[in-house]
Structure formats: C-alpha cells, structure tokens
PDB file of C-alpha atoms and ligand atoms in Angstrom:
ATOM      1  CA  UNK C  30      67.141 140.063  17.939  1.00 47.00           C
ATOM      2  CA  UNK C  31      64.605 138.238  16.116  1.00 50.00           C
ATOM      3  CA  UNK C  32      64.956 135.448  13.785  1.00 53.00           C
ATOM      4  CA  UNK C  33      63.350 133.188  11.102  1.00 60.00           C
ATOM      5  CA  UNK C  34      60.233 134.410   9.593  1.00 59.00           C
ATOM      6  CA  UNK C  35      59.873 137.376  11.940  1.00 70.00           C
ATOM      7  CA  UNK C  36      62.196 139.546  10.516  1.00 95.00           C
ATOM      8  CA  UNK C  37      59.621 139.224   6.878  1.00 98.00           C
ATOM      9  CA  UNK C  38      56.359 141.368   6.737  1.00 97.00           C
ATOM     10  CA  UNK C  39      54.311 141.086   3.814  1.00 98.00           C
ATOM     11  CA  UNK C  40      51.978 144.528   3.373  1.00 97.00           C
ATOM     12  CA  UNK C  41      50.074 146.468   0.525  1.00 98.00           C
ATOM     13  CA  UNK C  42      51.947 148.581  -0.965  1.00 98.00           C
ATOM     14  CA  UNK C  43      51.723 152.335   0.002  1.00 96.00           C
ATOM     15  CA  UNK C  44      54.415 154.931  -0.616  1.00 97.00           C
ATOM     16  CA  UNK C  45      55.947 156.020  -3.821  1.00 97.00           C
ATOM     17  CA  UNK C  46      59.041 154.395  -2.853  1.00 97.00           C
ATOM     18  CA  UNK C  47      56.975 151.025  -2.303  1.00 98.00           C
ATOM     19  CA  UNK C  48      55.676 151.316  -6.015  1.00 98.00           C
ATOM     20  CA  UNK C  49      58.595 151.745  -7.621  1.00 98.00           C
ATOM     21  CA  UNK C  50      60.078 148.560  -5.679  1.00 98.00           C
ATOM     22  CA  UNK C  51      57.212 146.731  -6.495  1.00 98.00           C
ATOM     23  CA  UNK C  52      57.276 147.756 -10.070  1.00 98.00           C
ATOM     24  CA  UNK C  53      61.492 147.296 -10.100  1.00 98.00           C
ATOM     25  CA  UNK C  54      61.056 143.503  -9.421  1.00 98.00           C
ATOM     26  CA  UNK C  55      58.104 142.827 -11.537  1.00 98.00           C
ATOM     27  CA  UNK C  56      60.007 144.624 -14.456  1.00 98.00           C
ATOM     28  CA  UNK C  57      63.638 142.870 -13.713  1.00 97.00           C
ATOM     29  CA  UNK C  58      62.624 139.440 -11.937  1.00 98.00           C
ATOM     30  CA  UNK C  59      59.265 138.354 -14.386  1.00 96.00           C
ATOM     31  CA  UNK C  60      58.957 140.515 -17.814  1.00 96.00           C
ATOM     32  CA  UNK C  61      62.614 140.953 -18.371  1.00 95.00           C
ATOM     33  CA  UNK C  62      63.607 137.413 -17.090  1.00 95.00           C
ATOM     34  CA  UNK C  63      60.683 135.725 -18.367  1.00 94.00           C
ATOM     35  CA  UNK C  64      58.659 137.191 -20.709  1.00 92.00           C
ATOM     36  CA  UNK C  65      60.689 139.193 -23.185  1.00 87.00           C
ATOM     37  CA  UNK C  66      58.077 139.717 -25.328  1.00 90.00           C
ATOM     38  CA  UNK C  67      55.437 141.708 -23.477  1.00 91.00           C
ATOM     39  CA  UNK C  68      55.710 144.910 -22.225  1.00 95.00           C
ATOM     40  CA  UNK C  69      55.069 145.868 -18.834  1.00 97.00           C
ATOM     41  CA  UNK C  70      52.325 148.481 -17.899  1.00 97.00           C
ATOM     42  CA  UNK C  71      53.102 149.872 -14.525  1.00 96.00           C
ATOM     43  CA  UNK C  72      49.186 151.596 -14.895  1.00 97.00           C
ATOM     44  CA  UNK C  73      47.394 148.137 -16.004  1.00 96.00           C
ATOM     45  CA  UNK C  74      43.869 148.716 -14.311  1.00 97.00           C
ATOM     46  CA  UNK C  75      44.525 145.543 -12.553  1.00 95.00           C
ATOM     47  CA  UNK C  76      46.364 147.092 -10.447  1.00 96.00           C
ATOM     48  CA  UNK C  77      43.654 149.510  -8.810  1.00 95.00           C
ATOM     49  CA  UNK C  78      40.753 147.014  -9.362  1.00 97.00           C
ATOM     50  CA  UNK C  79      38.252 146.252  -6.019  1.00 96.00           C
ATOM     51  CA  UNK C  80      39.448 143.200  -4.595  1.00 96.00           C
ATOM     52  CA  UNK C  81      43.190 143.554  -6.221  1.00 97.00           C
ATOM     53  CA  UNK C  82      45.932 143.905  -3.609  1.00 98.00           C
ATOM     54  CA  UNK C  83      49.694 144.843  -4.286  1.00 98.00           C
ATOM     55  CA  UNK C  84      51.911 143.628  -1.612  1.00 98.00           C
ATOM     56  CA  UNK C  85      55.842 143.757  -0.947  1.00 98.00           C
ATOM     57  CA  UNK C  86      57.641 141.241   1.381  1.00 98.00           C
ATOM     58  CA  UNK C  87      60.116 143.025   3.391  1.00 98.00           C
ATOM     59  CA  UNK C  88      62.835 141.231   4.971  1.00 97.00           C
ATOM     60  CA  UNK C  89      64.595 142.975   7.590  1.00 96.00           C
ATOM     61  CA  UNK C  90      63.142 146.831   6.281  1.00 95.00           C
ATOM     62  CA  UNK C  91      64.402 145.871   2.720  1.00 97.00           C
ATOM     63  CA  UNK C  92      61.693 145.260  -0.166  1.00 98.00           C
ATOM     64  CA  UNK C  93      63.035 141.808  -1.410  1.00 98.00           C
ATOM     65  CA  UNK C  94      59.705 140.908  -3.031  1.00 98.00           C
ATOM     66  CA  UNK C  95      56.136 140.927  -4.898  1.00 98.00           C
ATOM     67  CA  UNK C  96      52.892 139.522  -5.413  1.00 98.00           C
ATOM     68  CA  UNK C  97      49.091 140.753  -6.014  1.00 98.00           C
ATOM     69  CA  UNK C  98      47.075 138.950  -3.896  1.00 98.00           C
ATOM     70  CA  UNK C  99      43.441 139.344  -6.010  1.00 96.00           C
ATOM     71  CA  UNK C 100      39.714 137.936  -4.478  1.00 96.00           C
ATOM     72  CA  UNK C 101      38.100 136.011  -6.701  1.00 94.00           C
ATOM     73  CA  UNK C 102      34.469 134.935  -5.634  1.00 92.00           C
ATOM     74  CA  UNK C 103      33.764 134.130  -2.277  1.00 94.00           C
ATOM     75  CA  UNK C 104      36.213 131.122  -1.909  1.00 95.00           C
ATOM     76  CA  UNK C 105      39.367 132.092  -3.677  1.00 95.00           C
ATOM     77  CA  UNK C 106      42.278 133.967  -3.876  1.00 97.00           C
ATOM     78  CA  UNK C 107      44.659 134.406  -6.897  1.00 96.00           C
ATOM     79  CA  UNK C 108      48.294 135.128  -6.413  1.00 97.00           C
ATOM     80  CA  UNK C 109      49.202 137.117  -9.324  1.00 96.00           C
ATOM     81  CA  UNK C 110      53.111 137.558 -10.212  1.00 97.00           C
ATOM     82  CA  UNK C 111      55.169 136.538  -7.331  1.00 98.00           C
ATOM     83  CA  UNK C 112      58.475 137.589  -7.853  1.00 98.00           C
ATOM     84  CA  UNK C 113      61.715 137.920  -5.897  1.00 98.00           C
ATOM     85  CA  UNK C 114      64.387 140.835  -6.474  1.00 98.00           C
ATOM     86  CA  UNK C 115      66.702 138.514  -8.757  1.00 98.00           C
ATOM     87  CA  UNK C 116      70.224 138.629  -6.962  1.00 98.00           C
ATOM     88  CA  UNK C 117      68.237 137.250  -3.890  1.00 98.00           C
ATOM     89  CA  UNK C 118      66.240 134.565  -5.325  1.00 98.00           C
ATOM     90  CA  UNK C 119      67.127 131.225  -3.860  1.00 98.00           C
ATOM     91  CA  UNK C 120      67.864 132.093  -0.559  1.00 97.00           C
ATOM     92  CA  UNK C 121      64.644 131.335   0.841  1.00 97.00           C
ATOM     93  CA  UNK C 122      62.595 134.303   0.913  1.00 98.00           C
ATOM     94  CA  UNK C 123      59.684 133.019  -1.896  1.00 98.00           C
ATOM     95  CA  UNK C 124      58.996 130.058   0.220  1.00 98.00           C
ATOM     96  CA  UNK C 125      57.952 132.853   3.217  1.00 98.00           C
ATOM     97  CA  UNK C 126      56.056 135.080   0.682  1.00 98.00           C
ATOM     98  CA  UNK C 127      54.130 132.251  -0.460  1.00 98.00           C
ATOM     99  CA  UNK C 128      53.358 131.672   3.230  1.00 98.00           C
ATOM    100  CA  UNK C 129      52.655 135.506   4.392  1.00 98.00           C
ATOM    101  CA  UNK C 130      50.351 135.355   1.290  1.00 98.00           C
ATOM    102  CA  UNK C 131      48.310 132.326   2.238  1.00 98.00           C
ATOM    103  CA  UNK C 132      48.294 133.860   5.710  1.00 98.00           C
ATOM    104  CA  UNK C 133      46.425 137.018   4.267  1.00 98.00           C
ATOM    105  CA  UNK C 134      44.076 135.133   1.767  1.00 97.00           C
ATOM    106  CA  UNK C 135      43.038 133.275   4.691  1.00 97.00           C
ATOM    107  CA  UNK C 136      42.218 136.094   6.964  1.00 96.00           C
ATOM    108  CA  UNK C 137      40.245 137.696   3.769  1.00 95.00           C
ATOM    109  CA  UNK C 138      38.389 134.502   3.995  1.00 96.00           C
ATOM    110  CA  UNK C 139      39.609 132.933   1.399  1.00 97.00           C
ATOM    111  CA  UNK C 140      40.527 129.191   1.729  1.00 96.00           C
ATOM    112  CA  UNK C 141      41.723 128.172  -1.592  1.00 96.00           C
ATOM    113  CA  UNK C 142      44.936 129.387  -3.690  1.00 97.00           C
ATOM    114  CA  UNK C 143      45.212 129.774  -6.991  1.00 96.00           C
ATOM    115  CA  UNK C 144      48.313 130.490  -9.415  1.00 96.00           C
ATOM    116  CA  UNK C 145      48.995 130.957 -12.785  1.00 94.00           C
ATOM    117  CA  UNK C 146      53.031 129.807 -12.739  1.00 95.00           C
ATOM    118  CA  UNK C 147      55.332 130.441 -15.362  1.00 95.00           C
ATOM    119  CA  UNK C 148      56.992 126.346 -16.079  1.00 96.00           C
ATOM    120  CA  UNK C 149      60.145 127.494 -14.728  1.00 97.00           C
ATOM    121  CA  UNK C 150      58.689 127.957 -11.229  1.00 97.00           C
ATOM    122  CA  UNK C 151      56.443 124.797 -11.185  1.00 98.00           C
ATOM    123  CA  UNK C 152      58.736 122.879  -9.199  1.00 98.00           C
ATOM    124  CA  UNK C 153      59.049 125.825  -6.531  1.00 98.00           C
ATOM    125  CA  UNK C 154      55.226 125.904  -6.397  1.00 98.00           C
ATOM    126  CA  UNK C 155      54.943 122.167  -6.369  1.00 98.00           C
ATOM    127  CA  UNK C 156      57.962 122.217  -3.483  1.00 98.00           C
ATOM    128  CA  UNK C 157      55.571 124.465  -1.286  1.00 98.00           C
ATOM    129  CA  UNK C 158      52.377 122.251  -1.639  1.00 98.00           C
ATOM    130  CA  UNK C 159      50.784 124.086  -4.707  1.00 98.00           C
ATOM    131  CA  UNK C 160      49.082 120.669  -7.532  1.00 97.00           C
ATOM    132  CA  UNK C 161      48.143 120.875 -10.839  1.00 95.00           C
ATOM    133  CA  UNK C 162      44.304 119.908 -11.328  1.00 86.00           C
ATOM    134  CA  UNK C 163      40.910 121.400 -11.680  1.00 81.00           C
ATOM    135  CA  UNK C 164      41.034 124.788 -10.298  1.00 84.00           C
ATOM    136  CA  UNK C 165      37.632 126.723 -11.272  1.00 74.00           C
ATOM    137  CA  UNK C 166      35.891 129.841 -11.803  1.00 61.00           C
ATOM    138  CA  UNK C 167      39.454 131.744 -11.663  1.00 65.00           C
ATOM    139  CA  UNK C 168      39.360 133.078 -15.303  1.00 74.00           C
ATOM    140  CA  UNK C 169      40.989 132.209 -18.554  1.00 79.00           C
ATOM    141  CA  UNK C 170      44.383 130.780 -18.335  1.00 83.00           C
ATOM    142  CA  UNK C 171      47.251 131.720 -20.985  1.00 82.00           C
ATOM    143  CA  UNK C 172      48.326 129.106 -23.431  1.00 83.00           C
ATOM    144  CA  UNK C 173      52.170 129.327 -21.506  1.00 88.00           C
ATOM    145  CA  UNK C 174      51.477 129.061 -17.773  1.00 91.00           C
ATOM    146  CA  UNK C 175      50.245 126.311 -15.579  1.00 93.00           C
ATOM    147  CA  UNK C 176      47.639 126.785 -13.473  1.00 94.00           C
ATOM    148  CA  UNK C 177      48.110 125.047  -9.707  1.00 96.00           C
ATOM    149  CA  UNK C 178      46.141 125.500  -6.441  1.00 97.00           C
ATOM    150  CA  UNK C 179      46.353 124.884  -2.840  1.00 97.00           C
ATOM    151  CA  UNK C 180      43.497 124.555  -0.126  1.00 96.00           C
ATOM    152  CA  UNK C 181      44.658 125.757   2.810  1.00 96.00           C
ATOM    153  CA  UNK C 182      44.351 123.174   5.812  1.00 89.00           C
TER     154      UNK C 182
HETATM  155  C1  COA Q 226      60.051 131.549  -8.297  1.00 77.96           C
HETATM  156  C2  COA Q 226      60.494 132.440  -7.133  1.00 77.96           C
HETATM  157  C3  COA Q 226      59.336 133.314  -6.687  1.00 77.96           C
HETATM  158  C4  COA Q 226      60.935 131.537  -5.971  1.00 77.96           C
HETATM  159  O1  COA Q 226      61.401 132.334  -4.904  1.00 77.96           O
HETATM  160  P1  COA Q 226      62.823 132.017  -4.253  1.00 77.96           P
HETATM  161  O2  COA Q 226      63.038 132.933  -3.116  1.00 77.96           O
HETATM  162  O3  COA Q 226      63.852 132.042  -5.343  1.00 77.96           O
HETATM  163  O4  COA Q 226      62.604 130.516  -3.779  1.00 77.96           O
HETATM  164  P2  COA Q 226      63.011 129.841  -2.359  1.00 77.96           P
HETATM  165  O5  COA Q 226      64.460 130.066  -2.094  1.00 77.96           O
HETATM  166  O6  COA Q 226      62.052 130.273  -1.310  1.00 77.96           O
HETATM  167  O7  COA Q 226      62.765 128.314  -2.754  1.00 77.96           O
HETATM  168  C5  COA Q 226      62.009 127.457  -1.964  1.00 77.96           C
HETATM  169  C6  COA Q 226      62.052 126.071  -2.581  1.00 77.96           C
HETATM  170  O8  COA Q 226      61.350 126.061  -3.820  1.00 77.96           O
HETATM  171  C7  COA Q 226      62.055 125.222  -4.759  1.00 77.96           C
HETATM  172  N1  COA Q 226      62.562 126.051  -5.842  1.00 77.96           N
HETATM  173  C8  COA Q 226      62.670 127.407  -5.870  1.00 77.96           C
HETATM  174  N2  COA Q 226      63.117 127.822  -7.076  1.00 77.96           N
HETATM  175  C9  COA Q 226      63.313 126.714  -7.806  1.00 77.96           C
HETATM  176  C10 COA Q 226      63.788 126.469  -9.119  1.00 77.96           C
HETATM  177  N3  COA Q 226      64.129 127.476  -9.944  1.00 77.96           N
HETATM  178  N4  COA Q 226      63.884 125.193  -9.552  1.00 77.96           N
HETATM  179  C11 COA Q 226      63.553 124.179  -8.738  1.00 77.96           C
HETATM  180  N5  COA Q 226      63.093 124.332  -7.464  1.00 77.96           N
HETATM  181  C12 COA Q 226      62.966 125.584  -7.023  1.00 77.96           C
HETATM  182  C13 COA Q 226      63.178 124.571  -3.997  1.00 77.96           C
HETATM  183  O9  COA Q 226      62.692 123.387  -3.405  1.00 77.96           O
HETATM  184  C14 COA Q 226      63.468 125.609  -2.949  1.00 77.96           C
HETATM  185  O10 COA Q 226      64.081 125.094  -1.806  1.00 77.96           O
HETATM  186  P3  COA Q 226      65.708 124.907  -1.815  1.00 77.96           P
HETATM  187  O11 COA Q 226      66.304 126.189  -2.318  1.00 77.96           O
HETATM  188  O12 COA Q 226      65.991 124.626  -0.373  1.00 77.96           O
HETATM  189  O13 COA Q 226      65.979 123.759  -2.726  1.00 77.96           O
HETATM  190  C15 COA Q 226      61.703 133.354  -7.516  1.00 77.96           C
HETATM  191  O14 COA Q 226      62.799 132.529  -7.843  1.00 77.96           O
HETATM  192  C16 COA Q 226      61.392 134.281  -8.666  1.00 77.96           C
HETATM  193  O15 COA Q 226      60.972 135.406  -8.442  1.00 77.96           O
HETATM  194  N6  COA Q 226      61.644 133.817  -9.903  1.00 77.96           N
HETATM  195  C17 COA Q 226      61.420 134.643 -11.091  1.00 77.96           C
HETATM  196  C18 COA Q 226      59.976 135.013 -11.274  1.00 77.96           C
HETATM  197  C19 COA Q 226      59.046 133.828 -11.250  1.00 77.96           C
HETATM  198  O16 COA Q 226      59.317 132.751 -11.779  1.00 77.96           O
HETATM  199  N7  COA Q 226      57.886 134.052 -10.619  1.00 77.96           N
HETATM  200  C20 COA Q 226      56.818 133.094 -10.594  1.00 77.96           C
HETATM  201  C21 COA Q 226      55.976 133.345 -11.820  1.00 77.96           C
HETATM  202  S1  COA Q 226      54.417 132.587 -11.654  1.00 77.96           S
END
C-alpha cells in the first residue's frame, strides 16, 4: 500500500472527463465561492496559450484538485487558480499541490513562483513558504489579490 504523498499525482489535463473536473472545481471552489461577480469562461484563450499548462491533482485516482501552471520568461512560473474540490479542502491536499506544482516548475526550469492569491488564502500561501514583496515582470496584478512568490531552494 502506499502512503503520504505517493498516493497524489499532479498531471496536465487530458481527457474530457479531466476537463470537466478541472472546470467543476474552478467553477464551485474559486468563481462561485469567491468571486460572485465574474463569470467563468471554460474557453478563455488562456487556457490553450504556449507555455499555459492545466493540471489536476489526483489523490488516490480521484481528481481532488486544480491549478495552471503558466511560464513566464525564462525564470518564472505563475500558478494560476489553485483550487481544491470544496468538501475536501482542509484536509491537506493544497499543501501537496502546491508542492507537485513547484516540483514541475522546477523541472521546466523555472526557479521562482509566483501567485496572484485571493486574501482569503494568504495565510495558506504564507503557511507553505509563499512572501509578499517585489515579484517582477509577471504581468498586471488585479486591484483584489495579493501577489506572493517563492524561490525555490
Ligand atoms: C486555498 C486552498 C487551495 C488550500 O487548500 P487546502 O487543501 O484547503 O489546504 P491544506 O489543508 O493543504 O492547508 C495547508 C495549510 O495551509 C493553511 N491554511 C489552509 N487554508 C487556510 C485558511 N483558510 N485559513 C488559514 N490557514 C489556512 C493551514 O496552515 C493549513 O494547515 P492546517 O490545516 O494543518 O492548519 C483551498 O482551500 C481552496 O481551494 N480554497 C478556495 C479557492 C482558493 O482560495 N484558491 C486560491 C486562490 S489564489
């Protein structure tokens, strides 16, 4: 039997079943929970762009969670919209996302983490090493989120 992070895989995203878990969880765990105002566009060209990739963690074969991982320049990585399926959040399973992801930016070559968090998950990001400060070149930054980084050791 294996245990502890073993049972997780984080991979891009590939069947139609995949999307519309990936989608699910962005819809129910970020738009709907946190931003009620803005409509989510399952087609955003985001989504498709070069250097944009769509992941789901699974934890043992189930899809419990989401994040793009997207390249930016030659140094950087941007986790875009990390979300866990709502009735399992707490439990432990963003903390080995977060780690999976870092995992993958690093074997892309890219050293340093970005993220655009929502307030109500600063104190998870700040919890897994993730500071506030001068994080540059990664694009514009919306008036409501808080931009923290990470360079990986
Ligand atoms: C934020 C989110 C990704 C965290 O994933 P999770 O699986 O719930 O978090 P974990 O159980 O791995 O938490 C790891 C640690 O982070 C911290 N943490 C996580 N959520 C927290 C919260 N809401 N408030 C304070 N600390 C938090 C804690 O230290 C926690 O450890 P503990 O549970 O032993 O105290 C998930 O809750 C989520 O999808 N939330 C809604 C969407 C969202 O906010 N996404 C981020 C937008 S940028």
């Amino acid at each position: 039997m294996t245990a502890g992070p073993k049972r997780y895989a984080l991979r891009p995203v590939r069947s139609p079943q995949e999307w519309a878990a990936y989608h699910a969880i962005r819809r129910q765990a970020i738009f709907a929970a946190l931003l009620p105002g803005q409509a989510y566009d399952e087609t955003d060209p985001d989504e498709v762009a070069p250097g944009n990739f769509p992941h789901v963690l699974l934890h043992d074969g189930e899809i419990v969670g989401v994040v793009r991982i997207d390249l930016i320049g030659p140094s950087r990585a941007g986790l875009r919209l990390v979300g866990i399926r709502s009735d399992l959040q707490r439990q432990g399973h963003g903390r080995v996302l977060l780690k999976l992801a870092e995992e993958a930016a690093r074997l892309l070559g890219r050293p340093e983490i970005i993220i655009n968090a929502h307030p109500t998950s600063l104190a998870f990001y700040l919890a897994n090493g993730y500071r506030q400060g001068e994080w540059r070149n990664a694009g514009p930054l919306p008036a409501s989120l808080i931009r923290v980084g990470k360079r990986l050791p």
